[in-house]
Amino acid sequence: MLFRKKNLVLALMVSLAMLCIYSFSPNNDSAAYKSSYDKKLQDFTAAQTALLRQIEAADVKSEKDVASIKEHLQIARNHLKTLDFWFRYLEPIAYRKINGPLPVEWETEVFEKFEAPYRREGAGLTLAALYLEEEDLQKDSLTALIKTSIEAVRTFKEDSITLQLNTYSNFYLCNRMFLLNLAAIYTTGFECPDTTQVIPELLLMLNGVHDIYRSFNTSFPESKLPDAYLSLYQNAIRFVETQPATYSAFDHFSLIQKFINPLFLFNQKLINQYRVTSRSLVDYSLNKKEITIFDKALFSGQNSKGIFHRITNPDALAEVERLGKLLFFDPILSGNNQRSCASCHNPATFFTDTIVTTSFKFNREGFLGRNTPSLINAQYNHLLMIDGRHISLQDQTKGVLTNAEEMNCSEKDVVEKVLSCPDYRTGFKQLLKYTPTEKEISIDHIVSAVTLYYSTLSQYYSPFDRAINSDIELDASAKKGFNLFMSKAQCATCHFVPQFNGVKPPYTGSEFEVLGTPSDSSFSSLSSDMGRYSLNPAAEMKNAFRTGTVRNAAFTAPYMHNGVFRNLKQVIDFYDAGGGAGRGLQVPNQTLSPEGLRLTEEEKYNLIKFIHSLSEVVPVVKSPEKLPRSEIKSLNNRKAGGEY
């Protein structure tokens, strides 16, 4: 964890404030808090109904009537923003029907990894706003979006939802989600089609939540928010009030650094002091002990230990890591004993391959279809590979070992060859006591050692992390680049903080996007790689790929799944032009707007400076000087790191 003097001082302030108000038991009189919820819900329902009536009475071919519909729609959105605090946490599936960002999403959440992806339909205000901009506007379709939204609100009136408001635990978990979303999506236009409304809606939301805070403290005085928290929150509101209303001119960096991150620290301390408990799968991945949003321990995407998950002993973990590093560089894992993990995942280039667009196939006859991804921060994804085909790091490693075009070795042969080396055999035998369900050394021991090893290199931080946590100053151009990333450049609508990948609060799933990636830099055709569609043959998934991290991107060229772009400028130009569709390719399901961003050259420069500030200070990894000897003499000519 980063050493942060300012955060430690703030943590001490929070602890002192907590000593004054600490209590285990809630006040049973939750009337004010519940009344606040009921009133806001009633107002939103009335606004929805008024919107529906306006649509039903309107002539959707009339500009005047459409303008009136838009006014009523914005009123409904404003009321919804006062309820987001509860809605997003209490029932995120129903929320998609009230304010879904996409008509259809195919989901695989962390707690559903063993299920096939399933269709979730969206509806509501955001989709209605987008639909109002279409030329062939149909009243029935528009009405259906709002009727579905009204129906979904009934979920939030059920006892199963409202009874949760009787405890202070629910409040602090809702507040945590609210603060995470403040950092990740509320200022980005993620679900606000009219970007001129992003900051006004933000201010409405902040003031609405302040009302919620007051009602909560009235109902739960023994577990209330301390004055220090409320003071900092009010300062956040004042900060937003003094900022430009244009979200591209808004100082997103300062809002997060000076207000949201410290408020998150406060809330985490309160969660622990009040012994807040959760029964919701929404909280599945989050670490309630973490004190900053920008820490690698904020959420858990993968179990890097695999079969060794029971091990906490530092010496035992060090032995697993030692074995894993040797195996990572050892071509004994390949069918011809000439190729290692490090052959494609080069430690000198952030564990990717920057020399070629895609790596050699196993037989050296041609190249693989996809660019080698970096292994740094891979563990902060819930689905792995660019098409999401694997649900664990260990399954991914097995897939690579047995793939005929990559390592081309059977699991049985891998185990036999590894155990032919006394060093490996002795090391794994000593670790068997930590895997009581496995009495013999198996492929799971081998791949788990590998994943634990390379995951240890995902615990390092970048200059941006240190700056957002108030340890150092961030370069002015990089700060401007971050603010663009969060606004006009629209990067943050897919690459969410803190990992800048496709995992957004509550960090339980990995998102996929259709960008229209071309087959070549001249945009002669769309890439033939169908991406997620090859596993989930749904129309929305054609050419969809998992959103990777922007961290360390300065050193992981070439870019995109096929390595089509050689530098960051080309990537930014691609997005600026509106992706493949913006360059004339036929991509009917593209999730990236084809209209383009209209970025200036200076803005592109600042974006690149920001991306460079996300380069983590990962230590240089040297290849082992020698590999373990094997009892099979023909295996003792192996070269550490492989031959190709």
Short mmCIF file of C-alpha atoms in Angstrom, two decimals, residues 188-620:
data_model
loop_
_atom_site.label_atom_id
_atom_site.label_comp_id
_atom_site.label_asym_id
_atom_site.label_seq_id
_atom_site.Cartn_x
_atom_site.Cartn_y
_atom_site.Cartn_z
CA THR A 188 -18.27 11.36 -17.14
CA GLY A 189 -21.54 11.33 -19.07
CA PHE A 190 -21.66 7.54 -18.81
CA GLU A 191 -25.47 7.61 -18.80
CA CYS A 192 -26.22 11.26 -19.53
CA PRO A 193 -26.65 11.71 -23.31
CA ASP A 194 -26.89 15.49 -23.00
CA THR A 195 -23.41 16.36 -21.75
CA THR A 196 -24.52 19.90 -20.88
CA GLN A 197 -26.52 18.32 -18.06
CA VAL A 198 -23.69 16.26 -16.51
CA ILE A 199 -22.57 18.88 -13.98
CA PRO A 200 -26.06 20.30 -13.24
CA GLU A 201 -27.25 16.73 -12.53
CA LEU A 202 -24.17 16.16 -10.38
CA LEU A 203 -25.00 19.21 -8.28
CA LEU A 204 -28.62 18.12 -7.90
CA MET A 205 -27.43 14.71 -6.78
CA LEU A 206 -24.95 16.09 -4.26
CA ASN A 207 -27.58 18.29 -2.68
CA GLY A 208 -30.11 15.47 -2.69
CA VAL A 209 -27.68 13.18 -0.90
CA HIS A 210 -26.99 15.91 1.63
CA ASP A 211 -30.71 15.79 2.47
CA ILE A 212 -30.41 12.02 2.84
CA TYR A 213 -27.49 12.48 5.23
CA ARG A 214 -29.53 14.82 7.43
CA SER A 215 -32.51 12.47 7.55
CA PHE A 216 -30.23 9.54 8.35
CA ASN A 217 -28.57 11.34 11.25
CA THR A 218 -31.99 12.21 12.65
CA SER A 219 -33.09 8.57 12.53
CA PHE A 220 -29.81 6.98 13.62
CA PRO A 221 -28.10 9.37 16.07
CA GLU A 222 -26.02 6.59 17.63
CA SER A 223 -24.47 5.65 14.30
CA LYS A 224 -24.60 8.98 12.53
CA LEU A 225 -22.19 10.62 10.14
CA PRO A 226 -19.76 12.77 12.18
CA ASP A 227 -19.62 16.53 11.74
CA ALA A 228 -16.18 16.26 10.15
CA TYR A 229 -17.62 14.13 7.34
CA LEU A 230 -20.55 16.49 6.78
CA SER A 231 -18.24 19.49 6.72
CA LEU A 232 -16.01 17.90 4.08
CA TYR A 233 -19.07 16.92 2.04
CA GLN A 234 -20.43 20.48 2.16
CA ASN A 235 -17.04 21.69 0.95
CA ALA A 236 -17.37 19.27 -1.97
CA ILE A 237 -20.72 20.83 -2.88
CA ARG A 238 -19.23 24.31 -2.70
CA PHE A 239 -16.36 23.17 -4.92
CA VAL A 240 -18.76 21.91 -7.58
CA GLU A 241 -20.77 25.14 -7.35
CA THR A 242 -17.65 27.17 -8.19
CA GLN A 243 -16.69 24.95 -11.13
CA PRO A 244 -17.66 25.53 -14.79
CA ALA A 245 -20.96 23.90 -15.75
CA THR A 246 -19.27 22.41 -18.83
CA TYR A 247 -18.03 18.95 -17.94
CA SER A 248 -15.01 19.21 -20.25
CA ALA A 249 -13.83 22.26 -18.26
CA PHE A 250 -14.62 20.71 -14.89
CA ASP A 251 -11.73 19.78 -12.55
CA HIS A 252 -12.44 16.08 -12.10
CA PHE A 253 -8.99 15.48 -10.62
CA SER A 254 -9.41 17.92 -7.74
CA LEU A 255 -12.92 16.71 -6.95
CA ILE A 256 -11.63 13.16 -6.50
CA GLN A 257 -8.36 14.04 -4.80
CA LYS A 258 -9.60 16.65 -2.33
CA PHE A 259 -13.10 15.41 -1.60
CA ILE A 260 -14.28 12.02 -2.89
CA ASN A 261 -11.24 10.02 -1.88
CA PRO A 262 -11.13 11.50 1.68
CA LEU A 263 -14.90 10.98 2.02
CA PHE A 264 -14.43 7.38 0.96
CA LEU A 265 -11.79 6.98 3.67
CA PHE A 266 -14.26 8.37 6.22
CA ASN A 267 -16.99 6.00 5.12
CA GLN A 268 -14.72 2.95 5.20
CA LYS A 269 -13.68 3.79 8.75
CA LEU A 270 -17.33 4.13 9.73
CA ILE A 271 -18.17 0.79 8.11
CA ASN A 272 -15.57 -0.89 10.28
CA GLN A 273 -16.24 1.06 13.47
CA TYR A 274 -19.99 0.43 13.31
CA ARG A 275 -19.45 -3.19 12.30
CA VAL A 276 -21.54 -2.77 9.20
CA THR A 277 -22.60 -6.08 7.69
CA SER A 278 -23.72 -6.86 4.15
CA ARG A 279 -26.07 -9.48 2.76
CA SER A 280 -25.83 -8.21 -0.79
CA LEU A 281 -23.86 -9.74 -3.64
CA VAL A 282 -23.23 -6.17 -4.77
CA ASP A 283 -20.47 -6.07 -2.13
CA TYR A 284 -18.92 -9.35 -3.23
CA SER A 285 -15.62 -7.98 -4.54
CA LEU A 286 -15.06 -4.92 -2.39
CA ASN A 287 -12.57 -4.74 0.46
CA LYS A 288 -14.16 -2.96 3.42
CA LYS A 289 -10.76 -2.29 5.02
CA GLU A 290 -9.32 -0.30 2.14
CA ILE A 291 -9.01 3.43 2.82
CA THR A 292 -8.50 4.85 -0.67
CA ILE A 293 -10.19 4.27 -3.99
CA PHE A 294 -6.82 4.23 -5.72
CA ASP A 295 -5.30 1.24 -4.01
CA LYS A 296 -4.77 -2.17 -5.58
CA ALA A 297 -6.62 -3.79 -2.67
CA LEU A 298 -9.89 -1.92 -3.33
CA PHE A 299 -11.51 -4.89 -5.03
CA SER A 300 -10.67 -8.48 -5.85
CA GLY A 301 -11.02 -9.60 -9.44
CA GLN A 302 -9.18 -12.91 -9.28
CA ASN A 303 -7.71 -15.37 -6.81
CA SER A 304 -4.10 -15.30 -7.94
CA LYS A 305 -3.13 -18.02 -5.44
CA GLY A 306 -5.39 -20.61 -7.04
CA ILE A 307 -5.05 -23.95 -5.27
CA PHE A 308 -2.75 -22.29 -2.73
CA HIS A 309 -5.48 -19.92 -1.53
CA ARG A 310 -5.19 -21.20 2.05
CA ILE A 311 -1.57 -20.12 2.39
CA THR A 312 -0.91 -17.05 4.52
CA ASN A 313 2.54 -18.06 5.80
CA PRO A 314 5.07 -15.66 4.21
CA ASP A 315 7.76 -18.33 3.83
CA ALA A 316 5.38 -20.72 2.10
CA LEU A 317 4.15 -17.97 -0.22
CA ALA A 318 7.75 -17.07 -1.02
CA GLU A 319 8.37 -20.67 -2.04
CA VAL A 320 5.31 -20.70 -4.30
CA GLU A 321 6.52 -17.47 -5.86
CA ARG A 322 10.03 -18.90 -6.37
CA LEU A 323 8.66 -21.98 -8.12
CA GLY A 324 6.27 -19.84 -10.15
CA LYS A 325 9.02 -17.58 -11.42
CA LEU A 326 11.16 -20.53 -12.49
CA LEU A 327 8.21 -22.09 -14.29
CA PHE A 328 7.31 -18.80 -15.97
CA PHE A 329 10.72 -18.73 -17.64
CA ASP A 330 10.97 -22.49 -18.16
CA PRO A 331 10.17 -23.85 -21.65
CA ILE A 332 9.55 -27.23 -20.03
CA LEU A 333 5.87 -26.19 -20.05
CA SER A 334 5.76 -26.30 -23.86
CA GLY A 335 5.41 -29.25 -26.19
CA ASN A 336 8.86 -28.80 -27.74
CA ASN A 337 10.62 -27.47 -24.61
CA GLN A 338 11.60 -24.34 -26.51
CA ARG A 339 8.85 -21.90 -25.61
CA SER A 340 8.11 -20.37 -22.21
CA CYS A 341 5.52 -17.96 -20.85
CA ALA A 342 8.21 -15.28 -21.08
CA SER A 343 8.55 -15.92 -24.83
CA CYS A 344 5.44 -13.84 -25.47
CA HIS A 345 5.04 -12.05 -22.13
CA ASN A 346 8.39 -10.29 -22.04
CA PRO A 347 9.26 -8.95 -18.54
CA ALA A 348 11.29 -6.15 -20.12
CA THR A 349 8.14 -4.73 -21.79
CA PHE A 350 5.57 -5.03 -19.01
CA PHE A 351 5.02 -8.71 -19.75
CA THR A 352 3.77 -8.25 -23.29
CA ASP A 353 5.40 -8.46 -26.73
CA THR A 354 6.13 -5.09 -28.32
CA ILE A 355 8.36 -6.38 -31.12
CA VAL A 356 5.68 -7.91 -33.35
CA THR A 357 1.99 -7.22 -33.98
CA THR A 358 1.17 -10.75 -32.88
CA SER A 359 3.52 -13.51 -31.73
CA PHE A 360 4.67 -16.57 -33.68
CA LYS A 361 2.44 -19.61 -33.68
CA PHE A 362 3.89 -22.66 -31.95
CA ASN A 363 4.98 -24.22 -35.24
CA ARG A 364 6.58 -20.92 -36.35
CA GLU A 365 4.44 -21.00 -39.48
CA GLY A 366 2.58 -17.74 -39.31
CA PHE A 367 1.43 -15.58 -36.43
CA LEU A 368 -1.25 -15.77 -33.78
CA GLY A 369 -4.49 -13.92 -34.45
CA ARG A 370 -4.33 -11.69 -31.39
CA ASN A 371 -1.81 -9.36 -29.82
CA THR A 372 -0.17 -10.51 -26.58
CA PRO A 373 -1.78 -8.73 -23.60
CA SER A 374 0.21 -7.57 -20.61
CA LEU A 375 -0.05 -9.75 -17.51
CA ILE A 376 0.38 -6.72 -15.25
CA ASN A 377 -2.97 -6.04 -13.56
CA ALA A 378 -4.64 -9.00 -15.30
CA GLN A 379 -5.98 -10.05 -11.90
CA TYR A 380 -8.23 -6.99 -11.78
CA ASN A 381 -10.57 -8.46 -14.39
CA HIS A 382 -13.37 -10.90 -13.69
CA LEU A 383 -13.32 -12.43 -17.17
CA LEU A 384 -10.03 -13.10 -18.92
CA MET A 385 -8.69 -13.14 -22.47
CA ILE A 386 -9.90 -10.46 -24.83
CA ASP A 387 -13.08 -12.45 -25.50
CA GLY A 388 -13.70 -13.31 -21.83
CA ARG A 389 -13.47 -17.05 -22.37
CA HIS A 390 -11.80 -17.82 -19.01
CA ILE A 391 -13.11 -17.12 -15.52
CA SER A 392 -9.86 -17.67 -13.59
CA LEU A 393 -6.16 -16.98 -14.05
CA GLN A 394 -5.49 -20.66 -13.58
CA ASP A 395 -7.93 -21.72 -16.32
CA GLN A 396 -6.39 -19.12 -18.60
CA THR A 397 -2.91 -20.54 -17.99
CA LYS A 398 -4.11 -24.08 -18.67
CA GLY A 399 -5.72 -22.85 -21.87
CA VAL A 400 -2.45 -21.37 -23.10
CA LEU A 401 -0.40 -24.46 -22.16
CA THR A 402 -2.69 -26.81 -24.07
CA ASN A 403 -3.44 -24.56 -27.05
CA ALA A 404 -1.92 -26.11 -30.17
CA GLU A 405 -0.91 -22.70 -31.51
CA GLU A 406 0.66 -21.42 -28.30
CA MET A 407 2.41 -23.91 -25.99
CA ASN A 408 1.02 -27.16 -27.44
CA CYS A 409 1.50 -29.44 -24.45
CA SER A 410 -0.95 -31.71 -22.64
CA GLU A 411 -1.61 -31.27 -18.92
CA LYS A 412 -0.33 -34.81 -18.32
CA ASP A 413 2.98 -34.12 -20.09
CA VAL A 414 3.43 -30.82 -18.25
CA VAL A 415 3.07 -32.54 -14.87
CA GLU A 416 5.39 -35.41 -15.81
CA LYS A 417 8.13 -33.14 -17.12
CA VAL A 418 7.96 -30.72 -14.21
CA LEU A 419 8.11 -33.57 -11.68
CA SER A 420 11.15 -34.98 -13.46
CA CYS A 421 13.05 -32.05 -11.92
CA PRO A 422 13.97 -32.76 -8.25
CA ASP A 423 13.85 -29.04 -7.38
CA TYR A 424 10.28 -28.68 -8.61
CA ARG A 425 9.22 -32.02 -7.15
CA THR A 426 10.63 -31.29 -3.69
CA GLY A 427 9.23 -27.78 -3.62
CA PHE A 428 5.69 -28.83 -4.55
CA LYS A 429 5.74 -31.81 -2.17
CA GLN A 430 6.49 -29.46 0.71
CA LEU A 431 3.47 -27.39 -0.30
CA LEU A 432 1.02 -30.30 -0.48
CA LYS A 433 0.09 -29.83 3.17
CA TYR A 434 -1.52 -26.52 2.19
CA THR A 435 -3.78 -28.22 -0.38
CA PRO A 436 -5.53 -30.90 1.68
CA THR A 437 -8.06 -31.72 -1.03
CA GLU A 438 -5.22 -32.57 -3.44
CA LYS A 439 -2.98 -35.36 -2.21
CA GLU A 440 -0.76 -35.43 -5.30
CA ILE A 441 1.00 -32.74 -7.30
CA SER A 442 -1.25 -31.76 -10.19
CA ILE A 443 -1.50 -29.27 -13.01
CA ASP A 444 -3.38 -27.00 -10.59
CA HIS A 445 -0.30 -26.69 -8.38
CA ILE A 446 1.83 -25.78 -11.37
CA VAL A 447 -0.45 -23.16 -12.91
CA SER A 448 -1.26 -21.66 -9.49
CA ALA A 449 2.44 -21.10 -8.84
CA VAL A 450 2.73 -19.32 -12.20
CA THR A 451 -0.28 -17.06 -11.59
CA LEU A 452 0.82 -16.19 -8.07
CA TYR A 453 4.24 -15.23 -9.40
CA TYR A 454 3.19 -12.82 -12.11
CA SER A 455 0.41 -11.36 -9.96
CA THR A 456 2.99 -10.15 -7.44
CA LEU A 457 4.04 -7.68 -10.14
CA SER A 458 0.59 -6.04 -10.13
CA GLN A 459 1.03 -4.43 -6.73
CA TYR A 460 2.95 -1.37 -7.83
CA TYR A 461 1.83 2.20 -8.39
CA SER A 462 2.11 5.01 -10.89
CA PRO A 463 2.78 8.76 -10.53
CA PHE A 464 -0.94 9.33 -11.07
CA ASP A 465 -1.81 7.06 -8.13
CA ARG A 466 0.58 8.92 -5.88
CA ALA A 467 -0.79 12.27 -7.00
CA ILE A 468 -4.48 11.38 -6.59
CA ASN A 469 -3.59 10.13 -3.10
CA SER A 470 -1.92 13.48 -2.37
CA ASP A 471 1.64 12.16 -2.12
CA ILE A 472 3.12 14.14 -5.04
CA GLU A 473 2.09 16.80 -7.56
CA LEU A 474 0.90 15.65 -10.98
CA ASP A 475 2.30 17.19 -14.14
CA ALA A 476 -0.07 19.96 -15.31
CA SER A 477 -0.47 18.45 -18.79
CA ALA A 478 -1.22 15.03 -17.31
CA LYS A 479 -3.84 16.58 -15.03
CA LYS A 480 -5.48 18.25 -18.02
CA GLY A 481 -5.33 14.91 -19.80
CA PHE A 482 -7.10 13.17 -16.93
CA ASN A 483 -9.86 15.77 -16.94
CA LEU A 484 -10.27 15.21 -20.70
CA PHE A 485 -10.21 11.45 -20.16
CA MET A 486 -13.13 11.86 -17.75
CA SER A 487 -15.13 14.17 -20.03
CA LYS A 488 -14.77 15.29 -23.65
CA ALA A 489 -12.61 12.35 -24.74
CA GLN A 490 -15.23 9.97 -23.28
CA CYS A 491 -12.54 7.44 -22.29
CA ALA A 492 -13.94 7.05 -18.76
CA THR A 493 -17.31 5.84 -20.04
CA CYS A 494 -15.54 2.52 -20.76
CA HIS A 495 -12.28 2.67 -18.77
CA PHE A 496 -13.36 3.13 -15.16
CA VAL A 497 -11.30 4.26 -12.19
CA PRO A 498 -9.30 3.04 -10.38
CA GLN A 499 -7.99 0.34 -12.72
CA PHE A 500 -8.97 2.22 -15.89
CA ASN A 501 -10.33 -1.01 -17.34
CA GLY A 502 -13.86 -2.28 -18.03
CA VAL A 503 -14.68 -3.05 -14.39
CA LYS A 504 -16.92 -0.36 -12.88
CA PRO A 505 -18.52 -0.03 -9.43
CA PRO A 506 -19.44 -2.28 -7.71
CA TYR A 507 -16.59 -4.09 -9.49
CA THR A 508 -18.41 -7.38 -10.08
CA GLY A 509 -18.20 -7.78 -13.86
CA SER A 510 -16.09 -7.10 -16.95
CA GLU A 511 -17.57 -5.02 -19.76
CA PHE A 512 -17.21 -5.55 -23.50
CA GLU A 513 -17.34 -2.91 -26.24
CA VAL A 514 -17.71 -2.86 -30.02
CA LEU A 515 -15.29 -0.29 -31.42
CA GLY A 516 -15.11 -1.22 -35.08
CA THR A 517 -11.41 -2.12 -34.98
CA PRO A 518 -10.08 -2.33 -38.55
CA SER A 519 -8.02 -5.13 -40.06
CA ASP A 520 -5.33 -2.64 -41.04
CA SER A 521 -4.33 0.95 -40.41
CA SER A 522 -5.81 2.08 -43.75
CA PHE A 523 -9.30 0.97 -42.61
CA SER A 524 -9.84 -1.17 -45.70
CA SER A 525 -12.08 -3.56 -43.77
CA LEU A 526 -13.37 -4.53 -40.34
CA SER A 527 -11.29 -7.03 -38.36
CA SER A 528 -12.60 -10.54 -39.05
CA ASP A 529 -12.14 -11.51 -35.38
CA MET A 530 -15.65 -11.86 -33.94
CA GLY A 531 -14.45 -11.50 -30.35
CA ARG A 532 -17.03 -12.30 -27.67
CA TYR A 533 -19.46 -13.53 -30.33
CA SER A 534 -17.41 -16.72 -30.73
CA LEU A 535 -18.42 -17.67 -27.18
CA ASN A 536 -21.78 -15.92 -26.97
CA PRO A 537 -23.34 -15.82 -30.45
CA ALA A 538 -25.66 -12.88 -29.82
CA ALA A 539 -25.97 -10.08 -32.38
CA GLU A 540 -24.88 -7.47 -29.83
CA MET A 541 -21.63 -9.35 -29.25
CA LYS A 542 -20.32 -9.36 -32.81
CA ASN A 543 -16.80 -7.89 -32.78
CA ALA A 544 -17.11 -7.15 -29.03
CA PHE A 545 -13.94 -7.25 -26.95
CA ARG A 546 -13.26 -6.96 -23.24
CA THR A 547 -12.16 -3.47 -22.23
CA GLY A 548 -8.54 -3.67 -21.11
CA THR A 549 -6.62 -1.37 -18.80
CA VAL A 550 -4.99 1.89 -19.82
CA ARG A 551 -2.39 1.41 -17.09
CA ASN A 552 1.12 0.99 -18.50
CA ALA A 553 -0.22 1.56 -22.03
CA ALA A 554 2.76 3.80 -22.75
CA PHE A 555 4.89 0.64 -22.84
CA THR A 556 2.55 -2.02 -24.24
CA ALA A 557 2.28 -1.19 -27.96
CA PRO A 558 1.02 -2.36 -30.40
CA TYR A 559 -2.62 -1.74 -29.51
CA MET A 560 -6.07 -3.28 -30.00
CA HIS A 561 -6.76 -7.02 -30.12
CA ASN A 562 -4.93 -7.38 -33.43
CA GLY A 563 -2.10 -4.93 -32.77
CA VAL A 564 -3.25 -2.75 -35.66
CA PHE A 565 -2.06 0.55 -34.12
CA ARG A 566 1.61 1.10 -33.40
CA ASN A 567 1.43 4.13 -31.10
CA LEU A 568 -0.93 5.98 -28.75
CA LYS A 569 -1.46 8.82 -31.21
CA GLN A 570 -2.98 6.36 -33.70
CA VAL A 571 -5.26 4.95 -31.00
CA ILE A 572 -6.49 8.39 -29.96
CA ASP A 573 -7.02 9.38 -33.60
CA PHE A 574 -9.12 6.22 -34.03
CA TYR A 575 -11.41 7.15 -31.14
CA ASP A 576 -11.44 10.80 -32.18
CA ALA A 577 -12.77 9.80 -35.60
CA GLY A 578 -15.60 7.73 -34.11
CA GLY A 579 -14.08 4.28 -34.34
CA GLY A 580 -14.60 2.01 -37.34
CA ALA A 581 -18.08 3.37 -38.11
CA GLY A 582 -16.71 6.90 -38.07
CA ARG A 583 -14.17 5.86 -40.70
CA GLY A 584 -16.80 4.38 -42.99
CA LEU A 585 -16.83 0.73 -41.91
CA GLN A 586 -20.17 -1.02 -41.48
CA VAL A 587 -20.49 -1.65 -37.75
CA PRO A 588 -24.23 -1.53 -36.96
CA ASN A 589 -23.76 -2.62 -33.33
CA GLN A 590 -20.86 -0.28 -32.51
CA THR A 591 -21.10 0.91 -28.89
CA LEU A 592 -18.66 3.76 -29.51
CA SER A 593 -20.35 6.87 -30.91
CA PRO A 594 -19.44 7.24 -34.62
CA GLU A 595 -19.79 11.03 -34.44
CA GLY A 596 -16.23 11.64 -33.27
CA LEU A 597 -14.78 13.73 -30.45
CA ARG A 598 -13.27 16.76 -32.21
CA LEU A 599 -10.16 16.75 -30.05
CA THR A 600 -7.48 19.36 -30.69
CA GLU A 601 -3.83 18.40 -31.10
CA GLU A 602 -3.10 19.91 -27.68
CA GLU A 603 -5.85 17.82 -26.11
CA LYS A 604 -4.45 14.67 -27.71
CA TYR A 605 -1.02 15.57 -26.35
CA ASN A 606 -2.45 16.02 -22.85
CA LEU A 607 -4.26 12.69 -23.05
CA ILE A 608 -1.00 10.96 -23.91
CA LYS A 609 0.73 12.72 -21.00
CA PHE A 610 -1.98 11.40 -18.68
CA ILE A 611 -1.61 7.87 -20.03
CA HIS A 612 2.14 8.11 -19.39
CA SER A 613 1.38 9.12 -15.79
CA LEU A 614 -0.31 5.71 -15.38
CA SER A 615 2.98 3.89 -15.94
CA GLU A 616 3.62 1.87 -12.81
CA VAL A 617 7.02 1.60 -11.19
CA VAL A 618 7.40 -2.15 -11.65
CA PRO A 619 10.85 -3.50 -10.71
CA VAL A 620 13.07 -4.95 -13.42
#
